[in-house]
Short mmCIF file of C-alpha atoms in Angstrom, two decimals:
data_model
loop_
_atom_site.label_atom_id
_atom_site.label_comp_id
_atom_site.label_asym_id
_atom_site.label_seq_id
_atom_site.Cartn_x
_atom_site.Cartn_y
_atom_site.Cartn_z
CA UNK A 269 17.72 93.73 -24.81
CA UNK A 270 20.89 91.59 -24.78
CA UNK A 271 23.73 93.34 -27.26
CA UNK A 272 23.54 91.80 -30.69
CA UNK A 273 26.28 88.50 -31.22
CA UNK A 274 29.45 89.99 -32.56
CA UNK A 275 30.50 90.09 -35.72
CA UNK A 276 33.23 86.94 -35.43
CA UNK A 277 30.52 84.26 -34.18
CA UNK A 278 29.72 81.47 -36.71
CA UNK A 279 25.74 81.38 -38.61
CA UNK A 280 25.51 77.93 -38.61
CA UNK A 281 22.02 78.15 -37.04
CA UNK A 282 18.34 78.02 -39.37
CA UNK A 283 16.03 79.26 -37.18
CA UNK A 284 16.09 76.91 -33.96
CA UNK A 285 17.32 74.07 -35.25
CA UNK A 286 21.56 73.81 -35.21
CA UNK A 287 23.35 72.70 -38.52
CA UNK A 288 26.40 71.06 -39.21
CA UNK A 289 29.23 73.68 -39.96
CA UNK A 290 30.30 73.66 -43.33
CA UNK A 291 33.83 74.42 -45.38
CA UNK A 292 32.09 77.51 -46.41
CA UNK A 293 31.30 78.75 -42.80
CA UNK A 294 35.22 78.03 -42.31
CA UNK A 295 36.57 79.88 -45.23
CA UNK A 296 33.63 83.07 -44.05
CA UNK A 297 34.82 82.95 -40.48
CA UNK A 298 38.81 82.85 -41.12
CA UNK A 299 38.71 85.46 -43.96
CA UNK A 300 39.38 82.97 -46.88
CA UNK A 301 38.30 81.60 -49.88
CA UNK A 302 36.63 77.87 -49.62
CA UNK A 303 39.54 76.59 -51.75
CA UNK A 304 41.90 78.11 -50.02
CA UNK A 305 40.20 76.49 -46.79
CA UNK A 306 39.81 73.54 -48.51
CA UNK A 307 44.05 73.27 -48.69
CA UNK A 308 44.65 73.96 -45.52
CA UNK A 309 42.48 71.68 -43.92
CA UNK A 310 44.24 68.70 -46.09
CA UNK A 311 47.23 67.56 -44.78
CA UNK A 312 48.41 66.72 -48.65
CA UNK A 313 48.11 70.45 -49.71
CA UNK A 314 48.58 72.70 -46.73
CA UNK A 315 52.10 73.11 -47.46
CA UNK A 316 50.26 75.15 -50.90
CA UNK A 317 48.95 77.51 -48.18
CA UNK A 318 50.68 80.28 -45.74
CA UNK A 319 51.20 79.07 -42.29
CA UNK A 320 49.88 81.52 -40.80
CA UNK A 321 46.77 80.95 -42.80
CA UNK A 322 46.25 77.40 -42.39
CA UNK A 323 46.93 77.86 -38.90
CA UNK A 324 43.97 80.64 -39.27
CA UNK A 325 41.77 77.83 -40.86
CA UNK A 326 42.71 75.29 -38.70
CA UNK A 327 41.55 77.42 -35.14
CA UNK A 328 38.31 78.50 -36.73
CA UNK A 329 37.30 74.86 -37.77
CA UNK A 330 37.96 73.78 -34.76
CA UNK A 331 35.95 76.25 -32.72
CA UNK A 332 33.20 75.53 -35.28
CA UNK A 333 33.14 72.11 -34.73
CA UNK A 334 33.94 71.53 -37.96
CA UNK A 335 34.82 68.00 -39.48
CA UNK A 336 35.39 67.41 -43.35
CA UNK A 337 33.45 65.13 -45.28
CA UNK A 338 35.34 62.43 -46.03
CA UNK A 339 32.73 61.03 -48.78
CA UNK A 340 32.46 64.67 -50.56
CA UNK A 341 36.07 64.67 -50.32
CA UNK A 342 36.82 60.96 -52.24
CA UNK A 343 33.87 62.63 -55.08
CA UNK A 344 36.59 65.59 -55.68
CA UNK A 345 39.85 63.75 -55.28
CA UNK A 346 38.24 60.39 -57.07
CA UNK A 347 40.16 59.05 -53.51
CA UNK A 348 38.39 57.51 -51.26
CA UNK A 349 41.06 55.03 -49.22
CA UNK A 350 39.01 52.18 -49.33
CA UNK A 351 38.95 49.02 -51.57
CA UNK A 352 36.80 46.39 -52.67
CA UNK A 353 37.42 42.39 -51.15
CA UNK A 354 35.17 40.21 -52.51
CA UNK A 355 35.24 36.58 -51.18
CA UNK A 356 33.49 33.97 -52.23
CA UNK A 357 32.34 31.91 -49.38
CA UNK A 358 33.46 33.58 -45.59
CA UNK A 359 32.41 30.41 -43.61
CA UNK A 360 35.31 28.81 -45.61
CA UNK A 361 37.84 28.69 -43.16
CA UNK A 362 40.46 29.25 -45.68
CA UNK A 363 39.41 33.26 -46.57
CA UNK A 364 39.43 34.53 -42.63
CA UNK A 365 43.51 34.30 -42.24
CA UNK A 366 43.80 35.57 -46.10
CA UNK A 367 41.01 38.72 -44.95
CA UNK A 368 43.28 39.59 -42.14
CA UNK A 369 46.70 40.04 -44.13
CA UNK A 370 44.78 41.40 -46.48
CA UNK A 371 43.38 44.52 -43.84
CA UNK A 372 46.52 44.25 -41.38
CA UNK A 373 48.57 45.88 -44.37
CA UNK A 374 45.58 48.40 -45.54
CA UNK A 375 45.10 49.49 -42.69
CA UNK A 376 48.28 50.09 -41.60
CA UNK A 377 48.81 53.10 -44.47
CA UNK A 378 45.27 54.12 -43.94
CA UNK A 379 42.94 52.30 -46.11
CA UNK A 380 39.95 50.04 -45.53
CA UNK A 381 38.48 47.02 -46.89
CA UNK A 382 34.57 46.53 -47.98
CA UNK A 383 34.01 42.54 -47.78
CA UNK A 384 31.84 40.99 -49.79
CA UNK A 385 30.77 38.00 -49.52
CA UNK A 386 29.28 36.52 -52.80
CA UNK A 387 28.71 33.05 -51.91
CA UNK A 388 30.37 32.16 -55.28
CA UNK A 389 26.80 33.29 -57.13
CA UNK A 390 28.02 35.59 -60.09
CA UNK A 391 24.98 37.68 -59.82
CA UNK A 392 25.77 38.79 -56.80
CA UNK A 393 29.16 39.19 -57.66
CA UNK A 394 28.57 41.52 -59.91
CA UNK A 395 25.85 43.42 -58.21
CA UNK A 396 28.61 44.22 -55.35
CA UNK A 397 31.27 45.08 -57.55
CA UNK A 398 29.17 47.84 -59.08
CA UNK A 399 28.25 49.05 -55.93
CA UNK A 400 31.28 49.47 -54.58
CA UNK A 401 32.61 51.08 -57.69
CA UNK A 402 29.59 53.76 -57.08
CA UNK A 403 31.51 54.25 -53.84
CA UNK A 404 34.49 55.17 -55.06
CA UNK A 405 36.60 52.34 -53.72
CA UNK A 406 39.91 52.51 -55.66
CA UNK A 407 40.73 49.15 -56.23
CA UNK A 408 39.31 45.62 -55.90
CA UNK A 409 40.83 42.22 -54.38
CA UNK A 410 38.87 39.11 -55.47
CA UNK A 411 39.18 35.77 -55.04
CA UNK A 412 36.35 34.66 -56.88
CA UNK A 413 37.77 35.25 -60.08
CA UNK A 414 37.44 31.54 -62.08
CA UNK A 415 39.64 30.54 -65.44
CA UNK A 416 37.43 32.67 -67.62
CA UNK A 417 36.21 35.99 -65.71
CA UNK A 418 34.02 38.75 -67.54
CA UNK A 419 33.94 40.98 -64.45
CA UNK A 420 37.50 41.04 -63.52
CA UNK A 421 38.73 41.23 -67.46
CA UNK A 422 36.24 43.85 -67.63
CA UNK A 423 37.83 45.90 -64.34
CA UNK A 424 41.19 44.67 -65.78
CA UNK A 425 40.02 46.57 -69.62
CA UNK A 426 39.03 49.80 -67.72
CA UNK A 427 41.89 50.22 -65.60
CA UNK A 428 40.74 49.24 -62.44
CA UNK A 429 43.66 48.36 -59.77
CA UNK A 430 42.75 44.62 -59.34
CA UNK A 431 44.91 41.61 -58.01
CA UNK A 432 43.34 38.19 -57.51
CA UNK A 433 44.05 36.30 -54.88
CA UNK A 434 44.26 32.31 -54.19
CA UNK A 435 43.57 32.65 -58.08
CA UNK A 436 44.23 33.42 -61.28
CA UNK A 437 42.63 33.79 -65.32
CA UNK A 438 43.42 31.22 -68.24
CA UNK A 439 44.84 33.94 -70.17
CA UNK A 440 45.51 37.89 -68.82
CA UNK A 441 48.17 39.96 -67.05
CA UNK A 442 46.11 40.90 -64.03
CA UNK A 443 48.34 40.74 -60.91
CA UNK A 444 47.47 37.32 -58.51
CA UNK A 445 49.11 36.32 -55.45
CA UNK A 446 48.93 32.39 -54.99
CA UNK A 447 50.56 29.32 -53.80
CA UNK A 448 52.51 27.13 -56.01
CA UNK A 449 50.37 24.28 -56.46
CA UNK A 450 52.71 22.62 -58.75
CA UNK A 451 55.07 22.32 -55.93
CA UNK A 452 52.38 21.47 -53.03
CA UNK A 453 51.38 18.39 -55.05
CA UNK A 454 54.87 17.22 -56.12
CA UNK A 455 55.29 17.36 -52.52
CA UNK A 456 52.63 15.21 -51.40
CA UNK A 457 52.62 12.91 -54.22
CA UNK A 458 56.15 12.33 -53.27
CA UNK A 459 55.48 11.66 -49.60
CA UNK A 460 52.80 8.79 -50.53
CA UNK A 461 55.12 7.21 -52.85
CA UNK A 462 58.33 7.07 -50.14
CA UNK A 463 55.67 5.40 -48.20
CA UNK A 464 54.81 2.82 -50.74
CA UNK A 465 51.39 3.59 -52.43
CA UNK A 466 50.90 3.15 -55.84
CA UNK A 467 47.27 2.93 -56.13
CA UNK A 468 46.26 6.60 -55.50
CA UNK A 469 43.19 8.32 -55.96
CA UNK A 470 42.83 12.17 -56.63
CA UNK A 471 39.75 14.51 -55.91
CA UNK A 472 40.25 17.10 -58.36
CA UNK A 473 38.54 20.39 -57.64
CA UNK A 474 36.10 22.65 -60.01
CA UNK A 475 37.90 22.86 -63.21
CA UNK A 476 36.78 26.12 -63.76
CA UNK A 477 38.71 27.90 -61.13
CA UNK A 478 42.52 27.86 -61.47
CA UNK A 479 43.73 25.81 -58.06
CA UNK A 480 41.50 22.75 -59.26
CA UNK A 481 43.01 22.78 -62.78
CA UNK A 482 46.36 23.28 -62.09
CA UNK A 483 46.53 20.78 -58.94
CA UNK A 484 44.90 18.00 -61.61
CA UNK A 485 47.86 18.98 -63.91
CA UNK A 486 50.14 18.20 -61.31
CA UNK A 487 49.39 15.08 -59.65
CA UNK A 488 49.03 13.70 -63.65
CA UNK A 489 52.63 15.40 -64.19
CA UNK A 490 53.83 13.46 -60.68
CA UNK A 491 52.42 9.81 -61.67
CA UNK A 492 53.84 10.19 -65.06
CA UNK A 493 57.52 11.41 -62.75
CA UNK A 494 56.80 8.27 -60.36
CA UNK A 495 56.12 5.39 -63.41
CA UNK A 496 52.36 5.45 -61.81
CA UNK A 497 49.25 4.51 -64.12
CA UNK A 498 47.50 7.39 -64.94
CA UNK A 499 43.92 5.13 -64.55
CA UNK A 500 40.79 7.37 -65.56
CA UNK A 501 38.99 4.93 -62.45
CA UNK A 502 41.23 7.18 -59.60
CA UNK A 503 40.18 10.35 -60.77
CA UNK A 504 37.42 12.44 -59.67
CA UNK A 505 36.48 15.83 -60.59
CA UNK A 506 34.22 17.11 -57.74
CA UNK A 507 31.85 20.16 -58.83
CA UNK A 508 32.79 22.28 -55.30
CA UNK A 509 35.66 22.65 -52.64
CA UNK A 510 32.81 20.94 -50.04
CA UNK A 511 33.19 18.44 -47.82
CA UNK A 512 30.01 16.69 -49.27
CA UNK A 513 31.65 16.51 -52.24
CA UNK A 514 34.43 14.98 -51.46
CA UNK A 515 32.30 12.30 -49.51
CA UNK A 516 30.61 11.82 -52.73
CA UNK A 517 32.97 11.12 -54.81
CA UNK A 518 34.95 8.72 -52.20
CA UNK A 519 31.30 6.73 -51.65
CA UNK A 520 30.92 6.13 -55.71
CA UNK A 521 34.80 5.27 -55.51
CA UNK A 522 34.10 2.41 -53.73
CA UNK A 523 30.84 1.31 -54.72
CA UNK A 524 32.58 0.99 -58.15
CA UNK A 525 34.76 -1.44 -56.68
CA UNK A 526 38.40 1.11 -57.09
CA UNK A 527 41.41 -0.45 -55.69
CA UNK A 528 43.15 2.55 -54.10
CA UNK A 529 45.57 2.98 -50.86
CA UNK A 530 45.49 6.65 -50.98
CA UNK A 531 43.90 9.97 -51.45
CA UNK A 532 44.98 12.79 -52.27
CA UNK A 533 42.07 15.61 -51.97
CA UNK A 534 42.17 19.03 -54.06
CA UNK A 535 41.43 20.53 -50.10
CA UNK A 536 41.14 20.24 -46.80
CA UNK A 537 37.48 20.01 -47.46
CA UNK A 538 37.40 17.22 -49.53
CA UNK A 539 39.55 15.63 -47.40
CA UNK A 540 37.23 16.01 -44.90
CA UNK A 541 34.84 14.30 -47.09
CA UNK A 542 36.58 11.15 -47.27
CA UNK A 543 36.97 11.01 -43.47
CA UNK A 544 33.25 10.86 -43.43
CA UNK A 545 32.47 8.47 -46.35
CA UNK A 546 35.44 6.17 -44.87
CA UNK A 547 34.16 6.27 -41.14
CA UNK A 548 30.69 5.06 -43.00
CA UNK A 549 32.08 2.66 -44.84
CA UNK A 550 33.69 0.99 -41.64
CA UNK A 551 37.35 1.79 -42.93
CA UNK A 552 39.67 3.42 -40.76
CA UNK A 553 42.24 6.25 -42.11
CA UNK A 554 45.41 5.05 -42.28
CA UNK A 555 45.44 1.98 -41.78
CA UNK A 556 42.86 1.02 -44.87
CA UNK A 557 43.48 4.44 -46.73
CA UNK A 558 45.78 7.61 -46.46
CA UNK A 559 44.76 10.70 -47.10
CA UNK A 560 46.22 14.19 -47.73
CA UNK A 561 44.69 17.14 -48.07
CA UNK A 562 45.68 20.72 -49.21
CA UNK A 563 45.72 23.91 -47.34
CA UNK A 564 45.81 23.48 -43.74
CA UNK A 565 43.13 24.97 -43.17
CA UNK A 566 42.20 25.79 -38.68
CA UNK A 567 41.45 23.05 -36.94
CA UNK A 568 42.76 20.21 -39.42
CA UNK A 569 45.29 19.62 -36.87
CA UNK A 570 42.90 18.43 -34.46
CA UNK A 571 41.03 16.00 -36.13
CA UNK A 572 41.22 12.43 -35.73
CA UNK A 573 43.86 11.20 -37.17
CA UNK A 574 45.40 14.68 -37.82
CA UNK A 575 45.33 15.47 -41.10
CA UNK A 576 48.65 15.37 -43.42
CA UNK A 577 48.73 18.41 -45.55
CA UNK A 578 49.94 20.84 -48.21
CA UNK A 579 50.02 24.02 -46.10
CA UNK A 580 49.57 27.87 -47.99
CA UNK A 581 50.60 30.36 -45.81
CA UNK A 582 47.27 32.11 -46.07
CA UNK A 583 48.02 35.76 -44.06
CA UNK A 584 51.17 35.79 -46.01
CA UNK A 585 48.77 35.33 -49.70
CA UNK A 586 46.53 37.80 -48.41
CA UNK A 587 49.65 40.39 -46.71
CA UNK A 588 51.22 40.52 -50.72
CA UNK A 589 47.93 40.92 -52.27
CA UNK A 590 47.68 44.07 -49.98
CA UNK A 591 51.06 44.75 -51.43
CA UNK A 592 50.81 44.80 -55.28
CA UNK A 593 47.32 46.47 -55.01
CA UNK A 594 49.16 49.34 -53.20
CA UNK A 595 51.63 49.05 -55.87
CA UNK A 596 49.42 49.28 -58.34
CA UNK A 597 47.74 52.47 -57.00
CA UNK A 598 50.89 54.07 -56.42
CA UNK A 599 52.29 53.14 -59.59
CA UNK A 600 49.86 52.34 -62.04
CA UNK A 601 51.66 52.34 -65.29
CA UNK A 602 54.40 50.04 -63.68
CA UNK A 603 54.01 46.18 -65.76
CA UNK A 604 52.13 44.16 -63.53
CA UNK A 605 53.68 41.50 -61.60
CA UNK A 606 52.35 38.23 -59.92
CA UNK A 607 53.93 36.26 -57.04
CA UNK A 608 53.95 32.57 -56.59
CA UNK A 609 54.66 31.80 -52.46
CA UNK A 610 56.02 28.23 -51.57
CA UNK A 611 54.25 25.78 -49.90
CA UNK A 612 55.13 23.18 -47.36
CA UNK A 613 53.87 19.13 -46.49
CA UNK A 614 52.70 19.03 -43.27
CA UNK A 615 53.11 15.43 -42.05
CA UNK A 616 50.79 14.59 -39.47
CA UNK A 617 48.94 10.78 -38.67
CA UNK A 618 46.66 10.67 -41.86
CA UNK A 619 49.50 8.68 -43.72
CA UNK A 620 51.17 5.55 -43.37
CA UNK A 621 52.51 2.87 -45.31
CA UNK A 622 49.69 0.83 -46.93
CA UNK A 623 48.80 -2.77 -45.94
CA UNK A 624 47.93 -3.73 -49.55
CA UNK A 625 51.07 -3.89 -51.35
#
């Protein structure tokens, strides 16, 4: 008969079959109680324990095998060093550069990102948020939030880190990072004017998300700056940031029988839209029409003409988002603070001065 095991040799066997080591295995095998394990084996309280002890713990869990539970761990500590990102269409080519300042900055003090991508159905929106709340995430980024948003006033009422990003509510103090749209269309309103239009069309985006209201209240604001007639005929609100939208509304501009020299589009992918309805209509862009769009979104650069732009930086939007929902998990009674990043025009081939003066 083989001498029995000694006395120092981990149980973490049931019958034949091996277990996982547990904290309570640790804290048998190095003498101490499982809370006392617990703080040694947590690099935020093993300064509470003797060195000599957490050293102790440390060896044993590592001859054990033993690896903490990071899930059991964010139930205790209500800490779980992830967050919520919910986007609300990923083949937008917008949200990728945003996602990746957004996760360059978590991850860089530890934290992850759960995306979700909601494909702008509230539903499912809110079906995601409350499972990752059941996961303990700590905090939420969203940039699906429109004008008026239950769900985010809701997280907003319960004390929820949240920032928006790319928008923002009607009326509320949660923190948003965005571009300053005012600006971006001052900017490109101004450029078509220096170049001589005076007949110029605007595709407005959904009214019920922030960027399509407040770039409609702009490029109103810059014809009223530029002596311009604010003609109901040269407006049109388009129901989605889509390219077939924006070759909707450009088709029924001209069936209508709209005098207009230039567009300016609410996005890139309405801009896109009126390449296509333009290129239908046998018109060529710019020699019959100019258009701008808003963004610079990938790949705008290579179309043909290039398109002339309103460029957001978008890793920078999504980099301070990061930012002031780490700030707000640090420092959650601090007053919450939003930031409004400058925009550029991006003049590429898509303009010109207009043959119909």
């Amino acid at each position: 008969m083989p001498p029995p095991p000694p006395a120092t040799e981990p149980s973490v066997h049931t019958g034949s079959v091996a277990r996982r080591p547990t904290l309570k295995d640790v804290a048998s095998e190095a003498g101490v109680h499982a809370a006392t394990a617990s703080r040694a084996l947590n690099p935020e309280t093993r300064h509470l324990v003797n060195e000599e002890t957490a050293q102790r713990v440390h060896q044993v869990a590592e001859s054990l095998g033993y690896q903490p539970n990071p899930i059991a761990r964010s139930l205790k500590t209500a800490r779980s060093s992830s967050i919520g990102l919910i986007i609300p269409d990923l083949t937008n080519p917008l949200f990728p550069p945003i996602v990746r300042g957004i996760e360059d900055v978590l991850g860089g003090v530890g934290y992850i990102a759960s995306i979700i991508n909601t494909d702008n159905d509230p539903v499912r929106e809110t079906a995601a948020i409350e499972s990752l709340r059941n996961r303990n995430v700590e905090g939420f980024i969203l940039a699906t939030a429109r004008l008026h948003h239950p769900v985010v006033e809701r997280l907003a009422a319960e004390g929820t880190p949240t920032v928006l990003v790319n928008r923002r509510l009607a009326l509320s103090d949660v923190p948003s990072v965005t571009g300053d749209d005012a600006g971006g269309v001052a900017m490109a309103m101004r450029h078509l004017v220096d170049l001589g239009h005076r007949q110029i069309v605007h595709l407005a985006g959904p009214q019920d998300l922030s960027t399509g209201v407040n770039r409609l209240r702009a490029f109103r604001q810059a014809l009223e700056d530029h002596g311009l007639e604010d003609s109901p005929s040269r407006l049109k609100l388009c129901s989605a940031w889509a390219e077939t939208a924006g070759a909707q509304a450009v088709t029924e501009l001209l069936d209508d029988g709209v005098e207009f020299t230039a567009v300016l589009a609410g996005n890139d992918l309405l801009a896109l839209g009126c390449y296509d309805a333009l290129a239908e209509r046998g018109l060529s862009c710019p020699d019959d029409v100019s258009v701008v769009g808003f963004n610079d979104m990938p790949f705008v650069d290579k179309l043909r003409p290039p398109l002339t732009t309103v460029r957001i930086p978008h890793y920078e939007v999504g980099a301070e988002a990061a930012h002031l929902l780490l700030e707000r998990l640090r420092a959650p009674g601090r007053t919450a603070r939003s930031i409004l990043l400058p925009l550029t025009l991006v003049n590429r081939q898509s303009t010109a001065p207009p043959h119909r003066l």
